[in-house]
Short mmCIF file of C-alpha atoms and ligand atoms in Angstrom, two decimals:
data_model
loop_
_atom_site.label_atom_id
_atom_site.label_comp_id
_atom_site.label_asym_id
_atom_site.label_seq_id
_atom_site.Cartn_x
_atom_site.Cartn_y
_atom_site.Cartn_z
CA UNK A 573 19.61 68.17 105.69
CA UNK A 574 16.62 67.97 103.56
CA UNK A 575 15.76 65.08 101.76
CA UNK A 576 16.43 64.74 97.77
CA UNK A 577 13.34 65.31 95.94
CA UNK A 578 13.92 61.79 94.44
CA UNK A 579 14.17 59.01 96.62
CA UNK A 580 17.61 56.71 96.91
CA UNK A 581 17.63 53.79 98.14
CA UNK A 582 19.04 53.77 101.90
CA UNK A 583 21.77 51.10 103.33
CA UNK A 584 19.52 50.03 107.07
CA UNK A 585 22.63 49.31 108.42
CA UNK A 586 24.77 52.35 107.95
CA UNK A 587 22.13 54.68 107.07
CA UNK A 588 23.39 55.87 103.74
CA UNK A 589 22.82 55.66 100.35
CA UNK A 590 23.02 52.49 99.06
CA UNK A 591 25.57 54.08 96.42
CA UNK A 592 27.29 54.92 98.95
CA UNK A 593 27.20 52.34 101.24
CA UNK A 594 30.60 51.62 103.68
CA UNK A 595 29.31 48.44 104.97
CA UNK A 596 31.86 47.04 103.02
CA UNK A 597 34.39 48.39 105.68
CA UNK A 598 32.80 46.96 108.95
CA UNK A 599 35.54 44.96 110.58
CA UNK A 600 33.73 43.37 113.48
CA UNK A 601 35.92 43.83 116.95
CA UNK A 602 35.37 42.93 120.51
CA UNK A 603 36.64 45.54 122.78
CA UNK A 604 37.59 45.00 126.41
CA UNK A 605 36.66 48.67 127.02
CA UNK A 606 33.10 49.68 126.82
CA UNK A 607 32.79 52.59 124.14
CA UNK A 608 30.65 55.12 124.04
CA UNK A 609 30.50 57.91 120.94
CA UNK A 610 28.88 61.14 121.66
CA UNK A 611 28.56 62.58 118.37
CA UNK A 612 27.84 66.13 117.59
CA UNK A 613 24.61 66.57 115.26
CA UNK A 614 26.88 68.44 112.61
CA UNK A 615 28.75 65.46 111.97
CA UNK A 616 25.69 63.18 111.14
CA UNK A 617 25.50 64.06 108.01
CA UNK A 618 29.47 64.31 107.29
CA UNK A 619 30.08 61.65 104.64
CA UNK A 620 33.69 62.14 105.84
CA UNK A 621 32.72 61.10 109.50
CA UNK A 622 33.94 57.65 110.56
CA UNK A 623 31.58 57.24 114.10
CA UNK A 624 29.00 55.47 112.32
CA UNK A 625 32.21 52.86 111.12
CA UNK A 626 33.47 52.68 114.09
CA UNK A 627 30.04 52.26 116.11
CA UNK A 628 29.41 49.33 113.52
CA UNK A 629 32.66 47.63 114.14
CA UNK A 630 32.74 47.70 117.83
CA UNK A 631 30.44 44.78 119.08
CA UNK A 632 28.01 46.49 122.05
CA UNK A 633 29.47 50.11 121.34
CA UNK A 634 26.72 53.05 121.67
CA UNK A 635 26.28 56.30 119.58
CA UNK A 636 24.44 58.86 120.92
CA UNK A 637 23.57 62.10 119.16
CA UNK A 638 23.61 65.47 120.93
CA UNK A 639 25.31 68.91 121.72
CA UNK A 640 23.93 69.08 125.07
CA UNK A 641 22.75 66.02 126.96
CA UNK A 642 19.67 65.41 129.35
CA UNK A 643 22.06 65.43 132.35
CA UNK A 644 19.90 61.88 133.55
CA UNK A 645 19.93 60.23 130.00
CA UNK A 646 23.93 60.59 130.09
CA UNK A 647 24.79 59.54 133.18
CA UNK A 648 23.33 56.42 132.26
CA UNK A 649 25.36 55.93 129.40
CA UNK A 650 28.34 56.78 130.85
CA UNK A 651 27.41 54.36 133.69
CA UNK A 652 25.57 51.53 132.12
CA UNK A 653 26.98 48.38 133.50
CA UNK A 654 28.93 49.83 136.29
CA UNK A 655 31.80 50.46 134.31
CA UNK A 656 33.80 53.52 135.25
CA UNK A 657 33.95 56.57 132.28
CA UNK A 658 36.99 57.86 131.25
CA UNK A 659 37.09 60.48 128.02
CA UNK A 660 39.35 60.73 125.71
CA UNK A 661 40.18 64.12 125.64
CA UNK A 662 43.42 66.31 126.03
CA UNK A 663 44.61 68.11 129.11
CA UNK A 664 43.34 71.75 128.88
CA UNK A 665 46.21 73.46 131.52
CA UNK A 666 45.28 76.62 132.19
CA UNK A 667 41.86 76.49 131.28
CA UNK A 668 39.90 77.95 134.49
CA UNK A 669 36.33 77.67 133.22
CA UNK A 670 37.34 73.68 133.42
CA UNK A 671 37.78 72.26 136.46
CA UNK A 672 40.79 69.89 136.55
CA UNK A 673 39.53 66.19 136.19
CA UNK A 674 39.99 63.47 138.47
CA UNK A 675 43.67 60.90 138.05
CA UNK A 676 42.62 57.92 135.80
CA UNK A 677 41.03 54.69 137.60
CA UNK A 678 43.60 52.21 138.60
CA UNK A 679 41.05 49.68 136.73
CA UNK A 680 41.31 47.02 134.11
CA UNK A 681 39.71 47.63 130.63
CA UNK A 682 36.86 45.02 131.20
CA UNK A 683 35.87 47.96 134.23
CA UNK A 684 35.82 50.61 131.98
CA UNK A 685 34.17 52.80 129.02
CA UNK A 686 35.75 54.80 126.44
CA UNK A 687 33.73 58.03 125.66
CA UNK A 688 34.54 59.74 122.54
CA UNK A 689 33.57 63.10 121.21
CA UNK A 690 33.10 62.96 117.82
CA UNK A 691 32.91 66.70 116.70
CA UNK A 692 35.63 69.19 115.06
CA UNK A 693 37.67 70.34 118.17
CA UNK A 694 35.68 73.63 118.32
CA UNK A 695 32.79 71.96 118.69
CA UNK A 696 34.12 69.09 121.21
CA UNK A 697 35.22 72.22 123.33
CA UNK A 698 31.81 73.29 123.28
CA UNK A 699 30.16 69.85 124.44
CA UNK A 700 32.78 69.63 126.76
CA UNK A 701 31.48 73.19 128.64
CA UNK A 702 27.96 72.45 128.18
CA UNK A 703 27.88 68.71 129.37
CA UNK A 704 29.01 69.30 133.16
CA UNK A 705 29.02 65.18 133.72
CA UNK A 706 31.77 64.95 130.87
CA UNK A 707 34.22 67.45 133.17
CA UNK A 708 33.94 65.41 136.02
CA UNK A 709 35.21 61.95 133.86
CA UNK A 710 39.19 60.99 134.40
CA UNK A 711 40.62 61.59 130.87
CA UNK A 712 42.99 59.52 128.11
CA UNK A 713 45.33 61.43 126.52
CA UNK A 714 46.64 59.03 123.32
CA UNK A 715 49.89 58.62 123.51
CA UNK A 716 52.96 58.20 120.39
CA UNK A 717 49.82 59.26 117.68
CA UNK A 718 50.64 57.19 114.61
CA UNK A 719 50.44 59.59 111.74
CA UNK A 720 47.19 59.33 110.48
CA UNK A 721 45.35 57.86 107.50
CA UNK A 722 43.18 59.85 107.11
CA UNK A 723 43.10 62.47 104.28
CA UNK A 724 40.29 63.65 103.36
CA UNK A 725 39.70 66.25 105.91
CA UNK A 726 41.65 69.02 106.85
CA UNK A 727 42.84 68.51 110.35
CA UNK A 728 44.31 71.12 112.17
CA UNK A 729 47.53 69.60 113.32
CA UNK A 730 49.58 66.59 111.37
CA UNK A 731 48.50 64.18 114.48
CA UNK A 732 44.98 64.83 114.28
CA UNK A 733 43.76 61.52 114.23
CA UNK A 734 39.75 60.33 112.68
CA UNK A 735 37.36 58.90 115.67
CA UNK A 736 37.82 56.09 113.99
CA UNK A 737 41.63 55.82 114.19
CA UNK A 738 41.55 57.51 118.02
CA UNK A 739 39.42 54.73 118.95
CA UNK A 740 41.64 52.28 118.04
CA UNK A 741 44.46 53.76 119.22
CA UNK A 742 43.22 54.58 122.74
CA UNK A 743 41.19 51.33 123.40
CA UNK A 744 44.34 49.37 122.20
CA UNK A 745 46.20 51.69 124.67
CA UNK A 746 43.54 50.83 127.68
CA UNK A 747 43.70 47.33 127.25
CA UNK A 748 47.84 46.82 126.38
CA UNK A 749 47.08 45.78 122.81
CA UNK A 750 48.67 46.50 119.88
CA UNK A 751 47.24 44.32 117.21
CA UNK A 752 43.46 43.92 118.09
CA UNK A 753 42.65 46.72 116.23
CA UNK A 754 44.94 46.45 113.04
CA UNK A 755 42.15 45.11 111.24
CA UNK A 756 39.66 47.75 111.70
CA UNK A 757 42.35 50.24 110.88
CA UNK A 758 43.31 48.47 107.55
CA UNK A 759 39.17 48.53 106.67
CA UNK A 760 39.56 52.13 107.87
CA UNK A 761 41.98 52.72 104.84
CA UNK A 762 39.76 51.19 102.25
CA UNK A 763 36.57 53.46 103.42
CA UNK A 764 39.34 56.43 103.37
CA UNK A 765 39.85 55.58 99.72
CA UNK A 766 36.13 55.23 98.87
CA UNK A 767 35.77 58.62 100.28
CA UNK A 768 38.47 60.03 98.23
CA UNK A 769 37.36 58.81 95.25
CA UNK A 770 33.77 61.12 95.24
CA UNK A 771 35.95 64.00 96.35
CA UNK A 772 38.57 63.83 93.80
CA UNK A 773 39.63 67.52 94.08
CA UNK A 774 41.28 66.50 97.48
CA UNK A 775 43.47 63.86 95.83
CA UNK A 776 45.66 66.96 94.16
CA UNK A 777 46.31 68.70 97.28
ZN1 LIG B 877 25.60 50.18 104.46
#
């Protein structure tokens, strides 16, 4: 995106405009689970997009930018630490240009790493085919989706869940938790809100 010819004032921490700042809505957590976030370059500059959130909440998460990935340069963050990847992805039965991933890791959560792809679901597909180290992880499927929070974007089923919220959810579901993460979600309403509020047109529908 090009820059404004005027220059705002930018939040270091989240990287936006001060204005617009969601700092407000870190909710510091400590995961059992590694995570890492893959996150498409479209969605960088989505003000929708709650990666950046979520990346700020989770103490020792990692965010890494990309469609397609130096093959070396993600191996080692799926394997930093020795911990075992896993993505959280749906099965695709029936798919033959995907081979069929590997059972999930009899392994505690402390062994492990959640890797998300944050991208629509088109676009997840597509960094799915072109990143052939991401086939080869075991993968989470979430299960009993709480309806989700999140509004303001049009997702293309009712459980469609943020990256934010599918975080949560599946990091709560590696580790046998189910109140770790209540905090970040209730933050997660309050940035929902904030982004409502400078897209008021989506508050009618
Ligand atoms: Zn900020």
């Amino acid at each position: 995106m090009n820059q404004p010819a005027t220059k705002r004032p930018v939040c270091a921490t989240c990287l936006r405009a001060r204005s617009a700042c969601i700092c407000a809505w870190i909710a510091p957590v400590q995961a059992q689970a590694a995570l890492l976030i893959l996150q498409h370059p479209l969605e960088v500059g989505n003000a929708k997009n709650s990666a950046r959130l979520l990346h700020l909440s989770v103490t020792g998460s990692e965010l890494a930018v990309g469609e397609s990935f130096e093959p070396g340069a993600l191996e080692a963050l799926l394997h930093a630490g020795g911990r075992t990847p896993v993505l959280l992805y749906p099965d695709t039965p029936g798919d033959a240009n995907l081979p069929a991933p590997p059972p999930m890791p009899p392994l505690p959560a402390q062994a492990l790493r959640l890797v998300l792809l944050d991208a629509t679901w088109r676009k997840s597909r597509k960094m799915l085919y072109l990143n052939p180290a991401l086939q080869r992880l075991p993968r989470l499927a979430l299960m009993d989706a709480a309806p989700s929070n999140y509004r303001i974007r049009k997702a293309h089923a009712a459980h469609q869940l943020s990256t934010l919220e599918a975080a949560a959810q599946a990091l709560g579901q590696l580790e046998g938790e189910d109140g770790r993460y209540q905090a970040l979600l209730d933050a997660f309403d309050g940035f929902v809100a904030q982004q409502a509020a400078y897209t008021p047109h989506l508050n009618s529908a």
